[in-house]
Every structure is written in structure tokens, then in C-alpha cells.
mmCIF file of C-alpha atoms in Angstrom:
data_model
loop_
_atom_site.group_PDB
_atom_site.id
_atom_site.type_symbol
_atom_site.label_atom_id
_atom_site.label_comp_id
_atom_site.label_asym_id
_atom_site.label_seq_id
_atom_site.Cartn_x
_atom_site.Cartn_y
_atom_site.Cartn_z
ATOM 1 C CA GLN A 1 130.578 218.354 142.256
ATOM 2 C CA VAL A 2 127.673 218.421 139.895
ATOM 3 C CA GLN A 3 126.723 221.188 137.320
ATOM 4 C CA LEU A 4 123.226 222.328 137.305
ATOM 5 C CA VAL A 5 121.190 223.984 134.628
ATOM 6 C CA GLU A 6 117.696 225.371 135.337
ATOM 7 C CA SER A 7 114.987 225.800 132.787
ATOM 8 C CA GLY A 8 111.461 226.464 132.306
ATOM 9 C CA GLY A 9 110.966 229.894 133.681
ATOM 10 C CA GLY A 10 108.982 232.629 131.945
ATOM 11 C CA LEU A 11 106.095 235.051 132.179
ATOM 12 C CA VAL A 12 102.630 233.839 133.158
ATOM 13 C CA GLN A 13 99.485 235.260 134.470
ATOM 14 C CA ALA A 14 98.390 235.028 137.961
ATOM 15 C CA GLY A 15 96.675 231.749 138.590
ATOM 16 C CA GLY A 16 98.707 230.099 136.000
ATOM 17 C CA SER A 17 101.313 227.126 135.964
ATOM 18 C CA LEU A 18 104.816 226.572 135.157
ATOM 19 C CA ARG A 19 107.267 223.619 135.593
ATOM 20 C CA LEU A 20 110.823 224.219 136.350
ATOM 21 C CA SER A 21 113.591 221.715 135.491
ATOM 22 C CA CYS A 22 117.087 221.323 137.062
ATOM 23 C CA ALA A 23 119.185 219.254 134.981
ATOM 24 C CA ALA A 24 122.568 217.782 136.345
ATOM 25 C CA SER A 25 125.564 216.553 135.027
ATOM 26 C CA GLY A 26 127.465 213.543 136.573
ATOM 27 C CA ARG A 27 126.803 209.939 137.583
ATOM 28 C CA THR A 28 126.237 210.496 140.996
ATOM 29 C CA PHE A 29 123.480 212.955 141.023
ATOM 30 C CA SER A 30 121.489 210.423 142.976
ATOM 31 C CA THR A 31 123.655 210.954 145.986
ATOM 32 C CA TYR A 32 122.648 214.606 146.365
ATOM 33 C CA THR A 33 119.665 216.398 147.901
ATOM 34 C CA VAL A 34 118.427 219.025 145.831
ATOM 35 C CA GLY A 35 116.666 222.511 146.933
ATOM 36 C CA TRP A 36 114.818 225.102 144.821
ATOM 37 C CA PHE A 37 115.664 228.636 146.043
ATOM 38 C CA ARG A 38 114.368 231.928 144.945
ATOM 39 C CA GLN A 39 115.387 235.501 145.142
ATOM 40 C CA ALA A 40 113.282 238.412 144.503
ATOM 41 C CA PRO A 41 114.750 241.905 143.587
ATOM 42 C CA GLY A 42 115.888 243.538 147.035
ATOM 43 C CA LYS A 43 115.057 240.391 149.135
ATOM 44 C CA GLU A 44 117.265 237.648 150.513
ATOM 45 C CA ARG A 45 117.389 234.139 148.882
ATOM 46 C CA THR A 46 115.151 231.581 150.263
ATOM 47 C CA LEU A 47 114.494 228.046 150.036
ATOM 48 C CA VAL A 48 111.313 227.066 148.196
ATOM 49 C CA ALA A 49 111.291 223.212 148.332
ATOM 50 C CA ALA A 50 113.737 220.366 148.993
ATOM 51 C CA ILE A 51 114.126 216.672 147.956
ATOM 52 C CA SER A 52 115.999 213.789 149.462
ATOM 53 C CA GLN A 53 118.486 211.627 147.551
ATOM 54 C CA SER A 54 115.607 208.973 146.507
ATOM 55 C CA GLY A 55 112.612 211.440 146.462
ATOM 56 C CA SER A 56 111.191 209.815 149.154
ATOM 57 C CA ARG A 57 111.174 212.865 151.360
ATOM 58 C CA THR A 58 110.371 216.523 150.435
ATOM 59 C CA TRP A 59 110.311 219.717 152.303
ATOM 60 C CA HIS A 60 108.076 222.888 151.053
ATOM 61 C CA ALA A 61 107.997 226.377 152.606
ATOM 62 C CA ASP A 62 104.774 227.384 153.924
ATOM 63 C CA SER A 63 104.168 230.032 151.403
ATOM 64 C CA VAL A 64 104.211 227.375 148.672
ATOM 65 C CA LYS A 65 102.454 224.397 150.130
ATOM 66 C CA GLY A 66 99.536 223.050 148.127
ATOM 67 C CA ARG A 67 100.718 225.053 145.188
ATOM 68 C CA PHE A 68 104.414 224.023 144.478
ATOM 69 C CA THR A 69 105.524 220.390 144.230
ATOM 70 C CA ILE A 70 109.236 219.148 143.855
ATOM 71 C CA SER A 71 110.051 216.006 142.364
ATOM 72 C CA ARG A 72 113.103 214.115 140.793
ATOM 73 C CA ASN A 73 114.045 211.637 138.263
ATOM 74 C CA ASN A 74 117.388 210.202 139.056
ATOM 75 C CA ALA A 75 117.339 208.105 135.795
ATOM 76 C CA ASN A 76 117.687 211.414 133.781
ATOM 77 C CA ASN A 77 119.305 213.449 136.657
ATOM 78 C CA THR A 78 116.612 215.882 136.699
ATOM 79 C CA VAL A 79 114.898 217.648 139.497
ATOM 80 C CA TYR A 80 111.431 219.534 138.841
ATOM 81 C CA LEU A 81 109.299 222.080 140.608
ATOM 82 C CA GLN A 82 105.981 222.175 139.351
ATOM 83 C CA MET A 83 104.254 225.418 140.315
ATOM 84 C CA ASN A 84 100.457 225.929 140.228
ATOM 85 C CA SER A 85 98.268 228.887 141.159
ATOM 86 C CA LEU A 86 100.922 231.195 140.639
ATOM 87 C CA LYS A 87 100.659 234.622 142.493
ATOM 88 C CA PRO A 88 102.658 237.943 141.684
ATOM 89 C CA GLU A 89 104.761 237.439 144.818
ATOM 90 C CA ASP A 90 106.098 234.427 143.179
ATOM 91 C CA THR A 91 107.945 236.610 140.937
ATOM 92 C CA ALA A 92 111.625 236.060 141.303
ATOM 93 C CA LEU A 93 115.014 234.269 139.878
ATOM 94 C CA TYR A 94 114.747 230.487 140.815
ATOM 95 C CA TYR A 95 117.956 228.627 141.384
ATOM 96 C CA CYS A 96 118.289 224.912 142.096
ATOM 97 C CA ALA A 97 121.250 223.849 144.318
ATOM 98 C CA ALA A 98 122.770 220.471 145.450
ATOM 99 C CA ASN A 99 124.036 219.210 148.686
ATOM 100 C CA TYR A 100 125.889 216.138 148.860
ATOM 101 C CA GLY A 101 124.226 213.605 151.430
ATOM 102 C CA ASP A 102 120.779 212.709 152.338
ATOM 103 C CA LEU A 103 119.838 215.380 154.980
ATOM 104 C CA ILE A 104 117.156 217.751 153.595
ATOM 105 C CA VAL A 105 118.821 221.171 155.125
ATOM 106 C CA LEU A 106 117.173 224.482 154.874
ATOM 107 C CA SER A 107 120.314 226.643 155.044
ATOM 108 C CA GLN A 108 121.492 227.860 151.729
ATOM 109 C CA ARG A 109 125.213 227.830 153.008
ATOM 110 C CA THR A 110 125.041 223.955 153.157
ATOM 111 C CA TYR A 111 124.516 223.795 149.262
ATOM 112 C CA ALA A 112 127.786 223.737 147.418
ATOM 113 C CA ASP A 113 126.757 223.460 143.886
ATOM 114 C CA TRP A 114 124.430 225.922 142.174
ATOM 115 C CA GLY A 115 122.893 226.684 138.787
ATOM 116 C CA GLN A 116 122.648 230.242 136.959
ATOM 117 C CA GLY A 117 118.905 230.464 137.780
ATOM 118 C CA THR A 118 115.807 230.582 135.677
ATOM 119 C CA GLN A 119 113.343 233.777 135.791
ATOM 120 C CA VAL A 120 109.705 233.477 136.807
ATOM 121 C CA THR A 121 107.574 236.698 136.529
ATOM 122 C CA VAL A 122 103.699 236.366 137.425
ATOM 123 C CA SER A 123 101.843 239.417 136.298
ATOM 124 C CA SER A 124 98.323 240.205 137.875
#
């Protein structure tokens, strides 16, 4: 089990950028794949991006490809989500979640450990 804490959210104008961080506790963080999810009011929580244990493999949702980039630094137990060219429809509560193992899975039910979320609001 890992404990996850997100940070970096905030209010930004359309076209702007933010970098979210997901800090994990525990020495075995490198044995988990990590995903960034988001949930807008009244909508389901969906996977935005995911990264393998070493960071050699990533997955991004079509809606964010070319704008968002997931990365990780296992030396400091942190996963990042760089978000560029933000749009109002990116407004949501963003969560990071960890899944033990090296498979990138898209189902949120597979992820056992979750952070509390960080709010991202993009104004038009």
C-alpha cells in the first residue's frame, strides 16, 4: 500500500499550463504503475494518463494527447502530469492512483490506492 498526495492544481486561463505532482510514501513506489484520473461535476471519473513502473511506457487519453504528459521520478517517489494548452473542458478534480505491478490498466477499479485530489479550474 502507498499513500498518495496530489498538489499543483489551481485556477488558470485557457491556453495556460499547470504541472500536477503526486507524491507517494513508501520505499516500494517503483513497483506500482500510476494513473492520473479526473472527475468533473456530474460526470464519471475517467483515466487521463498512466505510466509504468520505470516510466518507459505511458498511455494518454485521446482528449489530452499532445497537450498532457505524464512522467515519474522514482528517486523522489513522485509522478507528474504536465498540462499545456489547457481548455475549459479540462476543469475537474484530478486524482492520482496506484496499481501494484507493471501493467497499464484503464479501469479505475484496478487501482487500489488513491489520493484526495487536486482541483484544476480553467477559465475561458
